Short mmCIF file of C-alpha atoms and ligand atoms in Angstrom, two decimals:
data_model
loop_
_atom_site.label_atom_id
_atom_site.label_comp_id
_atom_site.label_asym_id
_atom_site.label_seq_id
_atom_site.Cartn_x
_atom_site.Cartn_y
_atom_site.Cartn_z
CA UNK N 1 108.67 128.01 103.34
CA UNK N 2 105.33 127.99 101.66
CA UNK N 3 105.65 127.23 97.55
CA UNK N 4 103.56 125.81 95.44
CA UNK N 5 101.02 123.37 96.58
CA UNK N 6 103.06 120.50 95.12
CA UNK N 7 106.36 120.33 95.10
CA UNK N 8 109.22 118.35 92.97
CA UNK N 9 111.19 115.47 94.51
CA UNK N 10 114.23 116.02 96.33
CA UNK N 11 117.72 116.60 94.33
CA UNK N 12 121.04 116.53 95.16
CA UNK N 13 123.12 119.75 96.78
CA UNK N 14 123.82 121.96 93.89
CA UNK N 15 127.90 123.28 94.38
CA UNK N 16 129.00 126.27 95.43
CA UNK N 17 129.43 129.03 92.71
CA UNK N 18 130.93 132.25 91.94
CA UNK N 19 128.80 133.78 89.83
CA UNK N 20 130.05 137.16 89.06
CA UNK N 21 133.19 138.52 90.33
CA UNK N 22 132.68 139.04 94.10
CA UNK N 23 129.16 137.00 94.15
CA UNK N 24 129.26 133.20 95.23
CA UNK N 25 126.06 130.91 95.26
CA UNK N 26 125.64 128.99 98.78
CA UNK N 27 123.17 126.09 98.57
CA UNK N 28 122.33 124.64 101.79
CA UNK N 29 120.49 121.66 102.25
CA UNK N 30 116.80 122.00 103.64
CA UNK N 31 116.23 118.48 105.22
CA UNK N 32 113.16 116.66 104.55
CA UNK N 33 111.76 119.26 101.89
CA UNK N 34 111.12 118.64 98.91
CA UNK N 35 112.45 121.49 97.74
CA UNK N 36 116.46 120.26 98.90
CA UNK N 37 117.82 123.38 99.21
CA UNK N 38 117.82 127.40 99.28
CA UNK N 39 120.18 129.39 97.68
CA UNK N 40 121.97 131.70 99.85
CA UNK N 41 124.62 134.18 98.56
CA UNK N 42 127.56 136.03 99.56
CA UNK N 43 128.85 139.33 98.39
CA UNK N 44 132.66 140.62 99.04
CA UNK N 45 133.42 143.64 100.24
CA UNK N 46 137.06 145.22 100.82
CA UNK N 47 135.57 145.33 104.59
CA UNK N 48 133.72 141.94 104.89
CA UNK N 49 130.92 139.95 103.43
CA UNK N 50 127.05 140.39 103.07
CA UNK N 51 125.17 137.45 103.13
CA UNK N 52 121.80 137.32 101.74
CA UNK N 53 119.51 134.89 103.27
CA UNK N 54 120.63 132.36 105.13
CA UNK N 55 118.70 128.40 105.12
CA UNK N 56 116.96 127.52 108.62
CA UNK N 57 118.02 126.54 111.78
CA UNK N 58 119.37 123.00 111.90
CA UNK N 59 122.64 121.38 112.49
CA UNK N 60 122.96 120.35 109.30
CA UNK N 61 122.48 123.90 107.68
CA UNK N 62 124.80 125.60 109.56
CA UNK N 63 127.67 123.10 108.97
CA UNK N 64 127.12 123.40 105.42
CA UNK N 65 127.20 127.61 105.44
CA UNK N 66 130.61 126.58 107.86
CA UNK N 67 132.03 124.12 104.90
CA UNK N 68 131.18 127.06 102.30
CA UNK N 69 132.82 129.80 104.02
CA UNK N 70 136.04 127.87 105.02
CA UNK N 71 136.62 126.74 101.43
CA UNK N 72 136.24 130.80 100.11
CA UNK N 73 138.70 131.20 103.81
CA UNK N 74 136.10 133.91 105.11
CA UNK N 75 135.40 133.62 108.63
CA UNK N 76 132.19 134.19 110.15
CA UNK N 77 132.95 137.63 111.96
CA UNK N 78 134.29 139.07 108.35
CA UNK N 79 130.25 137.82 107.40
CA UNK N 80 129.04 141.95 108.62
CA UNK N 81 125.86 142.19 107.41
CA UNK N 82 122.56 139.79 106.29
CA UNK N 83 119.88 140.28 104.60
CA UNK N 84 116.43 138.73 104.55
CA UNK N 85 114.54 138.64 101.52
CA UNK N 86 111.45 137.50 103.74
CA UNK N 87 111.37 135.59 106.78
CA UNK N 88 110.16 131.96 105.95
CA UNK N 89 112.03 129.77 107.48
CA UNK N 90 113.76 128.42 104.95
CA UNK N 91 115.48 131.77 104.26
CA UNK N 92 115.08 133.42 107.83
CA UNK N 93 115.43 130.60 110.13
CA UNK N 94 119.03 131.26 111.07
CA UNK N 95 119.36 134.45 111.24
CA UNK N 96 119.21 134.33 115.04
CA UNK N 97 122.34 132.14 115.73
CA UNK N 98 124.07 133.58 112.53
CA UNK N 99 123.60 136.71 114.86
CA UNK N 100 125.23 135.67 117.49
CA UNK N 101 128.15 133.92 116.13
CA UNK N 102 128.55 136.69 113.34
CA UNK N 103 128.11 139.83 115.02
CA UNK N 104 126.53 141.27 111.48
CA UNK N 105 123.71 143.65 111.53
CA UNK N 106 120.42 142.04 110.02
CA UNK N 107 117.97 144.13 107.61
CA UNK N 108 114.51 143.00 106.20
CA UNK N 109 111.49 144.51 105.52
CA UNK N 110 109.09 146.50 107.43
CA UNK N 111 105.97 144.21 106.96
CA UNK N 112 108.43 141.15 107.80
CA UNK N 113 109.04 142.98 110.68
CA UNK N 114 105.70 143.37 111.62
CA UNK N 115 104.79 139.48 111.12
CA UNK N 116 107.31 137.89 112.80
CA UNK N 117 105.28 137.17 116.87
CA UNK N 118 101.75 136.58 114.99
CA UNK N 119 104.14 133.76 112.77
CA UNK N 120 106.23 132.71 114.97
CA UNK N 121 106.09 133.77 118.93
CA UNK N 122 102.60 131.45 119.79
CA UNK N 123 102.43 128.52 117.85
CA UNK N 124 99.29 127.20 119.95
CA UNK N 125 97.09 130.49 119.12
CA UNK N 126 98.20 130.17 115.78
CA UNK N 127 97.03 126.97 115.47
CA UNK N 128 93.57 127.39 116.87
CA UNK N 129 93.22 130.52 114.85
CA UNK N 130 93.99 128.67 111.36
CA UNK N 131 92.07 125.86 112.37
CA UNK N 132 88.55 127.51 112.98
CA UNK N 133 89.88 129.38 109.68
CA UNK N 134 90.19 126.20 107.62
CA UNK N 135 87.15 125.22 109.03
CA UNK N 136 85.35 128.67 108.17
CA UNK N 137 86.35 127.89 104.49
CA UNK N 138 84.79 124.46 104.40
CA UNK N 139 87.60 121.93 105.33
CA UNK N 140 85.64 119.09 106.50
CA UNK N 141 85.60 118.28 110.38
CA UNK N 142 87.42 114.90 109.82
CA UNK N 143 89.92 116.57 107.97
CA UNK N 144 91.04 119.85 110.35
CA UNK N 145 93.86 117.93 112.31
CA UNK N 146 95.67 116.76 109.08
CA UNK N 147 95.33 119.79 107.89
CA UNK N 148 96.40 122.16 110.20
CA UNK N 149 99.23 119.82 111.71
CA UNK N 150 101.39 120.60 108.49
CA UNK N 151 103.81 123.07 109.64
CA UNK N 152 104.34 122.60 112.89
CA UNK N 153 107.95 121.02 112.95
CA UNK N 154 108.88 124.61 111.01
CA UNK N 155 108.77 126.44 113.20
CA UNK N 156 111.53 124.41 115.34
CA UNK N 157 113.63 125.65 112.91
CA UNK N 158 113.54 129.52 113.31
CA UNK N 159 114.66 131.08 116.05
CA UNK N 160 113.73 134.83 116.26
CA UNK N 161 115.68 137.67 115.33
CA UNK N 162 114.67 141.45 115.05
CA UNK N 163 115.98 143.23 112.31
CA UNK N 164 119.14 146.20 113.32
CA UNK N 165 117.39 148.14 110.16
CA UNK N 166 113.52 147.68 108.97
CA UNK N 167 113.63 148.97 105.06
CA UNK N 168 111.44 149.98 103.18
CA UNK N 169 112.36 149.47 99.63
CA UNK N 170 114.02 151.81 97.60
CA UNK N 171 116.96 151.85 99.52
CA UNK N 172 120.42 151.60 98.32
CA UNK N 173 122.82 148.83 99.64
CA UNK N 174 126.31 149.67 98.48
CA UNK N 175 128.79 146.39 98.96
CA UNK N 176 132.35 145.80 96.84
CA UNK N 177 131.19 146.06 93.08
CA UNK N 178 127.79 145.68 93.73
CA UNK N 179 125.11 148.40 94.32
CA UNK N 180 121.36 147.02 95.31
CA UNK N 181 118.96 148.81 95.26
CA UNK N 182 116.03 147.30 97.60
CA UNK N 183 113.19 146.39 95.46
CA UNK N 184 109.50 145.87 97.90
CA UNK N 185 108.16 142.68 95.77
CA UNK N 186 104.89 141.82 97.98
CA UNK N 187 103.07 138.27 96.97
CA UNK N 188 105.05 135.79 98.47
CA UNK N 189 105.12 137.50 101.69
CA UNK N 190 103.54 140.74 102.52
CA UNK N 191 107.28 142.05 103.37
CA UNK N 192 109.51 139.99 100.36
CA UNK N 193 112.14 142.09 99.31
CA UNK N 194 114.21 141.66 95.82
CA UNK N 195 117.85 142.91 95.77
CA UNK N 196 118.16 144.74 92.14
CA UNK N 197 121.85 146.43 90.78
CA UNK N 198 121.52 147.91 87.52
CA UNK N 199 124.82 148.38 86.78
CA UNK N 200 125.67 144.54 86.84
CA UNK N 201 122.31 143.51 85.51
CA UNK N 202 121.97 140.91 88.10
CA UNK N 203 119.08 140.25 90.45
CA UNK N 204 118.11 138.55 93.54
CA UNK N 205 114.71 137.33 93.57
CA UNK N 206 114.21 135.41 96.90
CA UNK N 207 110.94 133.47 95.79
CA UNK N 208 109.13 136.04 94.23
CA UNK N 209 110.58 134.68 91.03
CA UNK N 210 111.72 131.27 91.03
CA UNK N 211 112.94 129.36 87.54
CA UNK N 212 110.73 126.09 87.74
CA UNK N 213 108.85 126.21 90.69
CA UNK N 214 105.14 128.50 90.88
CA UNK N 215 105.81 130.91 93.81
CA UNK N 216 102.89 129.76 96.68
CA UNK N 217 100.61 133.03 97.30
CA UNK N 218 98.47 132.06 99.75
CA UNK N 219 95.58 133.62 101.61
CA UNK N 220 97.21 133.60 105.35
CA UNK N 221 94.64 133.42 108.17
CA UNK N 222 97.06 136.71 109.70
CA UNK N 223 97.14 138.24 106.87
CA UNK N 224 94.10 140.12 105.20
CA UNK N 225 94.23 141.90 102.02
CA UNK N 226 94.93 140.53 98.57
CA UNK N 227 97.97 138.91 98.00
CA UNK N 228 97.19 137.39 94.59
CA UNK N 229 96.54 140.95 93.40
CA UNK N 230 100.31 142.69 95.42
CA UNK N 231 102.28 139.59 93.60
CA UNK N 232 100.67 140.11 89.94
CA UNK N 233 101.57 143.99 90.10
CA UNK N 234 105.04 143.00 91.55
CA UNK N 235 105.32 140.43 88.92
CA UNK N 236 104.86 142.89 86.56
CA UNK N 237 107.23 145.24 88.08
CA UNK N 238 109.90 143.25 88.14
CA UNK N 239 109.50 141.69 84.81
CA UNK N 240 110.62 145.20 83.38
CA UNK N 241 113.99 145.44 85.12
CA UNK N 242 117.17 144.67 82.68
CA UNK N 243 118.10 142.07 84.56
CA UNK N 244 120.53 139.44 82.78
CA UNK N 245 121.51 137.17 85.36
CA UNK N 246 118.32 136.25 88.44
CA UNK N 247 119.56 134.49 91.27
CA UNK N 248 116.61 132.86 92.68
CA UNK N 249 115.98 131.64 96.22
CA UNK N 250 115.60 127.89 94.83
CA UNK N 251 116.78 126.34 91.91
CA UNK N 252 119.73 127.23 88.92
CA UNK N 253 120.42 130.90 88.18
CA UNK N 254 118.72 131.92 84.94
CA UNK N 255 118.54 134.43 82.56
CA UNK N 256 115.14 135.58 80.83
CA UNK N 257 113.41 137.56 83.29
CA UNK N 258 110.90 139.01 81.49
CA UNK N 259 109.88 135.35 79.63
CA UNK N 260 109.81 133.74 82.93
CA UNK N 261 107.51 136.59 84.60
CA UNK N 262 105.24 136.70 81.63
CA UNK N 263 104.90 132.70 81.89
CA UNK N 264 103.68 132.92 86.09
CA UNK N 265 101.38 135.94 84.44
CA UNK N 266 100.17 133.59 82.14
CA UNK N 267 100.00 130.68 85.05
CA UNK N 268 97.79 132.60 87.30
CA UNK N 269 95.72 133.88 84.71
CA UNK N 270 94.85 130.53 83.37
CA UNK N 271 94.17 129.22 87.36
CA UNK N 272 91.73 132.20 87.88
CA UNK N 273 89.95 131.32 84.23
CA UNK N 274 90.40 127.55 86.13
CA UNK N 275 87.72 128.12 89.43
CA UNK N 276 85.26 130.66 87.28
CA UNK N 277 85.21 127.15 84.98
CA UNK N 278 84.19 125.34 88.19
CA UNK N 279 81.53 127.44 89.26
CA UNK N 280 80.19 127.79 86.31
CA UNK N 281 79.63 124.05 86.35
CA UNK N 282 77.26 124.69 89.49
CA UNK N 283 75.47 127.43 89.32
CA UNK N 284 72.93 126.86 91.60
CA UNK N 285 75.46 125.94 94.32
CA UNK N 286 77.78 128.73 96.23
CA UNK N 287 81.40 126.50 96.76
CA UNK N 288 84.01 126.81 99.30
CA UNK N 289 87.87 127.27 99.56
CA UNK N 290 87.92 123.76 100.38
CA UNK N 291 85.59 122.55 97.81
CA UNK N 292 86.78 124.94 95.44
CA UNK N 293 90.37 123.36 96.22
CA UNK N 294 89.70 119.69 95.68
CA UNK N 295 88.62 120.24 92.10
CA UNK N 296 91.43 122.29 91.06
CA UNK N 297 94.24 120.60 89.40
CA UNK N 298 97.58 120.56 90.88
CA UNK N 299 99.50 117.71 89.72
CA UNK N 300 100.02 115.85 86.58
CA UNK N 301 100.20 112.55 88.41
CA UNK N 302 99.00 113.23 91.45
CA UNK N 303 94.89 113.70 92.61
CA UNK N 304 93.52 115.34 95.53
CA UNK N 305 93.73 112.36 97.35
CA UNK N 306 97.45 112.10 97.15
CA UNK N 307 97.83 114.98 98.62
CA UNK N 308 99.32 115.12 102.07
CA UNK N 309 97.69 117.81 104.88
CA UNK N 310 99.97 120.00 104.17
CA UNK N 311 100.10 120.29 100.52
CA UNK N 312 96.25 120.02 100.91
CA UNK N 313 96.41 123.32 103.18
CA UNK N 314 98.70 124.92 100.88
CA UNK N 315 96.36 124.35 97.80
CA UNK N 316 93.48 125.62 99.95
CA UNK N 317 95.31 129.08 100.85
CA UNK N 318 95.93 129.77 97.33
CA UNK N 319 92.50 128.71 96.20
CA UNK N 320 91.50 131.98 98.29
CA UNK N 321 94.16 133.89 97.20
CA UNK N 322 92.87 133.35 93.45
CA UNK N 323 89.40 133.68 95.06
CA UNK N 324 89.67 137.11 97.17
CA UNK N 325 91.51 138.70 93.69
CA UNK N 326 88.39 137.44 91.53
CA UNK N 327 86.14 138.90 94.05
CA UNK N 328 87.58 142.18 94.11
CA UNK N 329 88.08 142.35 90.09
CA UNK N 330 83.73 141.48 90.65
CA UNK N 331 84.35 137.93 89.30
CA UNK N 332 82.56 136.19 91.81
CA UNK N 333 80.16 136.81 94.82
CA UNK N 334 81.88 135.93 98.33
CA UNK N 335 79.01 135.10 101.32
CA UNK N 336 79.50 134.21 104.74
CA UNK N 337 76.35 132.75 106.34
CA UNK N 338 75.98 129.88 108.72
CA UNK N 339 79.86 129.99 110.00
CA UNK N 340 81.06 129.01 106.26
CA UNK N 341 82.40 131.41 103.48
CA UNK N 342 81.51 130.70 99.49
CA UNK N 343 81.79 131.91 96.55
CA UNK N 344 79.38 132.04 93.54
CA UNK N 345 79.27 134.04 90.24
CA UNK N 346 77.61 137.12 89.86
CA UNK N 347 73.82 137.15 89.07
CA UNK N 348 73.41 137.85 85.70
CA UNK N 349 72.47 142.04 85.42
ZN1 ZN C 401 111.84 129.56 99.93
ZN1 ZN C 402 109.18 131.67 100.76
#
């Protein structure tokens, strides 16, 4: 589900749209989130329906895909194929029973693929994994439970699906009027996926580009690499597409791609300027995620104390995500000694 560290209050259901000829907006309610909803969408065909993502697996979700498809009189067996921009569970969760009620053949990417047992088959290992991880990074002893408790009830709401076809990107999917190509969008998730037709200048963008909200890229205790570094180059790759209507995993559809991508340029450049600021205010002292973390800003109104475990952990992964790019671009120094990981800036040459 993972978006930015702090998220806006809950709003009501936004109604069903069609948005182009042959393309209807689905909101379904996400219970208890803050975020209220996902955006799911549906595509016509003259030989049935493509859905692309598809909310998470409660009661309450799939009644409201039901109510959505019985007002538009489509049927869930004409719904023949769904697609996963990346499996959080807020846009993968259902794809399971969808599955089995549906019949349609389920596509997502590769690296999604790849992710789905070390995110979702053993919570427990997971958990014990991300904890000594937290704790690695500097979380404070009394503070590992709240943390790492966060996310738990998620994963109640996916149940697991393998994909019919892994892609790649690049590929073409051809439904009614619409032509997508598959666009690989990394960040996010190491597998997210944007859906991209040129010839209708529309765009799905999952949550790689959202219209209010900052996209979360986090540092994932299963995932290595440099996330911050895949989502700016993806940023920038999508920001050049003529795309005149986005259709965004959360929130209105908007126009203005290439404004909106320049502004989470901007954002992430400004948080990176942000923790080189904070080091520089100790330089004798090598900080941690955690530490690091706490000092940031991430609310107008709210402190670091405000912030529940989860939003806490959230803040922490993308601390490190800012972190591991500033380390490779030879911002800062990155040490591990005595069990904990900081970060410094570079001796002066
Ligand atoms: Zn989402
Ligand atoms: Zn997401």
């Amino acid at each position: 589900m993972t978006h930015s560290a702090v998220v806006r209050p809950a709003q009501p259901l936004p109604d069903r749209a069609e948005l182009l000829p042959g393309i209807w907006r689905l909101p379904l309610p996400l219970r208890d989130s803050p975020l209220g909803h996902v955006n799911t969408y549906l595509v016509r065909s003259d030989n049935g329906y493509l859905l692309v993502d598809c909310g998470w697996d409660t009661a309450d979700t799939l009644r409201a895909l039901e109510g959505h498809l019985r007002a538009l009189d489509v049927k869930f067996p004409d719904v023949r194929h769904l697609v996963i921009t990346h499996i959080h569970p807020d846009h993968y969760g259902l794809a399971g029973r969808l599955r089995e009620i549906t019949e349609a053949d389920l596509s997502f990417h590769r690296l999604e693929r790849l992710y789905i047992e070390s995110r979702y088959a053993d919570a427990d290992e997971l958990l014990t994994e991300m904890r000594e991880w937290l704790r690695l990074n500097g979380t404070p002893q009394a503070e590992l439970d709240r943390l790492n408790r966060g996310s738990t009830s998620m994963m109640e709401r996916v149940q697991i699906a393998y994909p019919d076809r892994t892609l790649d990107g690049g590929e073409e999917i051809v439904c009614g009027r619409f032509a997508f190509k598959v666009v690989w969008t990394p960040g996010h998730s190491a597998g997210h996926i944007c859906l991209y037709d040129a010839g209708n200048k529309v765009l799905l963008s999952g949550d790689h580009v959202l219209p209010h909200i900052t996209p979360s890229v986090g540092l994932h205790v299963r995932t290595t690499s440099n996330p911050l570094a895949d989502y700016l180059d993806s940023l920038k790759l999508i920001g050049r597409l003529q795309a005149e209507l986005v259709l965004p995993g959360h929130g209105e559809p908007f126009a203005g791609l290439p404004e909106r991508t320049a502004e989470l340029l901007e954002h992430h450049r400004r948080r990176l300027d942000e923790i080189v600021g904070l080091l520089e205010q100790t330089p004798d002292r090598p900080r941690t995620g955690y530490d690091l973390a706490a000092h940031m800003r991430w609310s107008r109104r709210r402190t670091w104390d405000d912030l529940s475990g989860f939003e806490r952990r959230l803040a922490v992964t993308e601390a490190l995500a800012h972190l591991e790019l500033l380390h490779a671009r030879g911002r800062v120094r990155k040490r591990c000694a005595d069990g904990i990981v900081t970060f410094s800036l570079p001796d002066e040459e």
